[in-house]
mmCIF file of C-alpha atoms in Angstrom:
data_model
loop_
_atom_site.group_PDB
_atom_site.id
_atom_site.type_symbol
_atom_site.label_atom_id
_atom_site.label_comp_id
_atom_site.label_asym_id
_atom_site.label_seq_id
_atom_site.Cartn_x
_atom_site.Cartn_y
_atom_site.Cartn_z
ATOM 1 C CA MET A 16 40.828 13.768 -13.642
ATOM 2 C CA ARG A 17 41.255 13.903 -9.831
ATOM 3 C CA ASN A 18 40.203 11.398 -7.293
ATOM 4 C CA LEU A 19 38.480 11.223 -3.756
ATOM 5 C CA TYR A 20 38.455 8.480 -1.114
ATOM 6 C CA PHE A 21 35.579 8.108 1.471
ATOM 7 C CA VAL A 22 36.620 6.059 4.406
ATOM 8 C CA ARG A 23 33.719 5.106 7.096
ATOM 9 C CA HIS A 24 35.350 5.191 10.659
ATOM 10 C CA GLY A 25 35.866 1.832 12.415
ATOM 11 C CA GLN A 26 33.609 -0.246 14.429
ATOM 12 C CA THR A 27 31.843 1.210 17.871
ATOM 13 C CA ILE A 28 29.945 -0.414 20.676
ATOM 14 C CA TRP A 29 26.499 1.250 18.956
ATOM 15 C CA ASN A 30 27.554 -0.337 15.423
ATOM 16 C CA VAL A 31 27.751 -3.757 17.374
ATOM 17 C CA GLU A 32 24.682 -3.320 18.887
ATOM 18 C CA ASN A 33 22.948 -1.846 15.740
ATOM 19 C CA LYS A 34 22.049 1.360 17.330
ATOM 20 C CA ILE A 35 21.988 4.515 15.507
ATOM 21 C CA CYS A 36 25.224 6.714 16.556
ATOM 22 C CA GLY A 37 24.323 10.069 14.962
ATOM 23 C CA ALA A 38 26.353 12.932 16.360
ATOM 24 C CA THR A 39 26.266 11.248 19.684
ATOM 25 C CA ASP A 40 30.409 11.181 20.447
ATOM 26 C CA ILE A 41 30.760 7.296 20.300
ATOM 27 C CA ALA A 42 33.944 5.459 20.854
ATOM 28 C CA LEU A 43 36.061 2.974 18.588
ATOM 29 C CA THR A 44 36.129 -0.540 20.356
ATOM 30 C CA GLU A 45 39.145 -2.301 19.684
ATOM 31 C CA GLU A 46 38.049 -3.655 16.507
ATOM 32 C CA GLY A 47 37.622 -0.357 15.245
ATOM 33 C CA HIS A 48 41.255 0.169 16.365
ATOM 34 C CA ARG A 49 42.426 -2.788 14.660
ATOM 35 C CA GLN A 50 40.148 -2.148 11.470
ATOM 36 C CA ALA A 51 41.684 1.798 11.110
ATOM 37 C CA GLU A 52 45.191 0.284 11.620
ATOM 38 C CA GLU A 53 44.690 -2.828 8.791
ATOM 39 C CA LEU A 54 42.688 -0.243 6.002
ATOM 40 C CA GLY A 55 46.405 2.214 7.314
ATOM 41 C CA GLU A 56 48.088 -0.339 5.816
ATOM 42 C CA GLU A 57 46.247 -1.238 2.829
ATOM 43 C CA ILE A 58 46.164 2.109 1.705
ATOM 44 C CA ARG A 59 49.617 2.175 2.074
ATOM 45 C CA ARG A 60 50.433 -1.042 0.495
ATOM 46 C CA GLN A 61 48.200 0.314 -2.741
ATOM 47 C CA GLY A 62 50.118 3.275 -3.004
ATOM 48 C CA VAL A 63 47.116 5.554 -3.038
ATOM 49 C CA LYS A 64 48.478 9.017 -3.511
ATOM 50 C CA ALA A 65 46.441 11.194 -0.989
ATOM 51 C CA ASP A 66 47.602 14.834 0.334
ATOM 52 C CA VAL A 67 45.273 15.368 2.741
ATOM 53 C CA ILE A 68 42.855 13.611 5.029
ATOM 54 C CA LEU A 69 39.583 15.326 6.351
ATOM 55 C CA TYR A 70 37.928 13.651 9.269
ATOM 56 C CA SER A 71 34.683 14.357 11.429
ATOM 57 C CA PRO A 72 35.301 15.881 14.549
ATOM 58 C CA LEU A 73 33.777 13.135 16.435
ATOM 59 C CA ILE A 74 36.248 10.838 18.319
ATOM 60 C CA ARG A 75 35.243 7.807 15.983
ATOM 61 C CA ALA A 76 36.265 9.223 12.608
ATOM 62 C CA ALA A 77 39.430 11.361 14.334
ATOM 63 C CA ASP A 78 40.912 8.127 15.919
ATOM 64 C CA THR A 79 40.230 6.326 12.506
ATOM 65 C CA ALA A 80 42.094 8.965 10.730
ATOM 66 C CA ARG A 81 44.670 9.599 13.317
ATOM 67 C CA HIS A 82 45.610 5.577 12.698
ATOM 68 C CA ILE A 83 45.685 5.960 8.887
ATOM 69 C CA SER A 84 47.633 9.397 8.727
ATOM 70 C CA GLU A 85 50.464 7.733 11.433
ATOM 71 C CA ILE A 86 50.786 4.819 8.872
ATOM 72 C CA THR A 87 50.601 5.928 6.035
ATOM 73 C CA GLY A 88 52.041 9.671 6.815
ATOM 74 C CA ILE A 89 49.503 11.493 5.255
ATOM 75 C CA PRO A 90 48.506 14.531 6.918
ATOM 76 C CA ALA A 91 45.210 15.143 8.782
ATOM 77 C CA ARG A 92 43.169 17.789 9.844
ATOM 78 C CA VAL A 93 39.736 18.092 11.521
ATOM 79 C CA GLU A 94 36.456 19.548 9.049
ATOM 80 C CA PRO A 95 33.420 20.217 11.406
ATOM 81 C CA ARG A 96 31.385 19.827 7.945
ATOM 82 C CA LEU A 97 31.980 15.811 8.011
ATOM 83 C CA LYS A 98 30.308 15.875 11.435
ATOM 84 C CA GLU A 99 27.335 12.691 11.247
ATOM 85 C CA GLN A 100 23.662 14.037 11.080
ATOM 86 C CA ASN A 101 22.343 14.438 13.985
ATOM 87 C CA PHE A 102 19.366 11.978 13.957
ATOM 88 C CA GLY A 103 17.692 13.713 16.765
ATOM 89 C CA LYS A 104 15.083 11.323 18.729
ATOM 90 C CA TYR A 105 16.327 8.196 17.012
ATOM 91 C CA GLU A 106 19.759 8.194 18.340
ATOM 92 C CA SER A 107 20.534 5.482 20.491
ATOM 93 C CA THR A 108 17.303 3.579 19.002
ATOM 94 C CA PRO A 109 17.521 0.358 17.018
ATOM 95 C CA ARG A 110 19.051 1.160 13.394
ATOM 96 C CA ASN A 111 16.417 -0.706 11.645
ATOM 97 C CA GLY A 112 13.678 0.173 13.576
ATOM 98 C CA LYS A 113 10.224 0.687 11.487
ATOM 99 C CA GLU A 114 10.053 4.131 12.798
ATOM 100 C CA PHE A 115 13.807 5.470 11.601
ATOM 101 C CA GLN A 116 13.300 3.979 8.493
ATOM 102 C CA ASP A 117 10.541 5.497 7.627
ATOM 103 C CA ALA A 118 11.731 8.638 8.833
ATOM 104 C CA LYS A 119 14.645 8.559 6.800
ATOM 105 C CA ARG A 120 12.743 8.790 3.642
ATOM 106 C CA GLN A 121 11.250 12.234 4.797
ATOM 107 C CA PHE A 122 14.173 14.587 3.689
ATOM 108 C CA ILE A 123 12.987 17.611 5.367
ATOM 109 C CA SER A 124 12.213 16.166 8.202
ATOM 110 C CA GLY A 125 14.631 17.586 11.245
ATOM 111 C CA TYR A 126 14.118 14.010 13.291
ATOM 112 C CA GLU A 127 12.586 16.103 16.337
ATOM 113 C CA GLY A 128 15.814 17.841 17.820
ATOM 114 C CA GLY A 129 18.339 16.809 14.948
ATOM 115 C CA GLU A 130 19.093 17.358 11.071
ATOM 116 C CA SER A 131 17.045 17.216 7.885
ATOM 117 C CA MET A 132 18.324 15.597 5.010
ATOM 118 C CA PHE A 133 18.637 18.727 2.870
ATOM 119 C CA ARG A 134 20.390 20.399 5.803
ATOM 120 C CA LEU A 135 23.130 17.172 5.675
ATOM 121 C CA ALA A 136 23.288 17.662 1.520
ATOM 122 C CA GLN A 137 24.051 21.104 1.771
ATOM 123 C CA ARG A 138 26.990 21.170 4.288
ATOM 124 C CA ILE A 139 28.219 18.039 2.271
ATOM 125 C CA TYR A 140 28.025 19.252 -1.094
ATOM 126 C CA ASN A 141 29.569 22.538 -0.222
ATOM 127 C CA LEU A 142 32.264 20.612 0.999
ATOM 128 C CA LEU A 143 32.827 18.816 -2.478
ATOM 129 C CA ASP A 144 32.048 21.761 -4.637
ATOM 130 C CA GLU A 145 35.145 23.327 -2.627
ATOM 131 C CA ILE A 146 37.224 20.227 -3.074
ATOM 132 C CA ARG A 147 36.666 19.911 -6.808
ATOM 133 C CA ASP A 148 37.398 23.304 -6.964
ATOM 134 C CA ASP A 149 40.693 23.325 -4.969
ATOM 135 C CA LYS A 150 42.826 25.189 -7.390
ATOM 136 C CA GLU A 151 45.765 23.142 -6.176
ATOM 137 C CA GLU A 152 44.332 20.089 -7.560
ATOM 138 C CA ARG A 153 44.761 18.092 -4.256
ATOM 139 C CA THR A 154 43.455 14.564 -3.757
ATOM 140 C CA TYR A 155 41.587 14.276 -0.310
ATOM 141 C CA ILE A 156 40.715 11.005 1.347
ATOM 142 C CA LEU A 157 37.525 12.206 3.961
ATOM 143 C CA VAL A 158 37.181 9.787 7.124
ATOM 144 C CA ALA A 159 33.810 10.578 8.605
ATOM 145 C CA HIS A 160 30.315 8.200 8.564
ATOM 146 C CA ASN A 161 27.467 6.196 7.028
ATOM 147 C CA GLY A 162 24.954 9.140 6.867
ATOM 148 C CA ILE A 163 28.109 10.881 5.133
ATOM 149 C CA ALA A 164 28.884 8.070 2.710
ATOM 150 C CA ARG A 165 25.127 8.599 1.469
ATOM 151 C CA VAL A 166 25.270 12.004 0.851
ATOM 152 C CA VAL A 167 28.960 11.651 -1.114
ATOM 153 C CA ASN A 168 27.650 8.879 -3.026
ATOM 154 C CA SER A 169 24.391 11.090 -3.799
ATOM 155 C CA TYR A 170 26.840 13.658 -5.079
ATOM 156 C CA PHE A 171 28.724 11.330 -7.606
ATOM 157 C CA HIS A 172 25.598 9.228 -8.871
ATOM 158 C CA GLU A 173 22.112 9.739 -9.501
ATOM 159 C CA MET A 174 19.893 7.562 -6.901
ATOM 160 C CA THR A 175 16.244 7.129 -6.385
ATOM 161 C CA ASN A 176 15.055 7.991 -3.145
ATOM 162 C CA GLU A 177 15.024 4.068 -2.030
ATOM 163 C CA GLU A 178 18.667 4.220 -3.010
ATOM 164 C CA TYR A 179 19.422 6.808 -1.030
ATOM 165 C CA ALA A 180 17.986 5.457 1.951
ATOM 166 C CA SER A 181 19.273 1.661 1.965
ATOM 167 C CA PHE A 182 22.817 2.692 0.748
ATOM 168 C CA GLY A 183 25.438 2.387 3.411
ATOM 169 C CA ILE A 184 29.035 0.973 3.628
ATOM 170 C CA LYS A 185 30.697 -1.271 6.483
ATOM 171 C CA ASN A 186 33.232 -0.002 8.866
ATOM 172 C CA CYS A 187 36.530 0.894 7.297
ATOM 173 C CA GLN A 188 35.259 0.413 4.033
ATOM 174 C CA ILE A 189 36.959 2.921 1.355
ATOM 175 C CA LEU A 190 35.127 4.158 -1.578
ATOM 176 C CA LYS A 191 36.907 6.190 -4.797
ATOM 177 C CA TYR A 192 34.918 8.853 -6.600
ATOM 178 C CA SER A 193 36.628 10.840 -9.476
ATOM 179 C CA PHE A 194 36.140 14.579 -10.388
#
């Protein structure tokens, strides 16, 4: 059995303001940098044995991965498929807005200019299949976003539509999964 770790990026100003970041490239706050450094220290302290960190190309995830890599010595490289879902017209709107919450339950919808849940799941499931089938049996840490966390969790666990739509993790929270 091999493990996979998933980390959500550190705090951004839009997280503080409860806005949807999506594919918009928002930087970490000072608190977000601190969270990422503390997580790197915790990963090192726990002795997590990972071979590589794959991270989203968006700056909030890239900086989080950089902090973790510098502290742990685990090499990191960008993985474009880990980019957050494009929420189209909902980017920068309130995360808890009723219209957005309803739209999240429409898995085929592209959010008027964005990416559907189905397309997002396809790219993330393809990546997870590749990691699962890695002949070198490497252990990965994925550093990405809340929307990606939702898809990763659904890959490993059965979820209802409601559970999927409401699933989320905190900034710099780490989850462990096993293949």
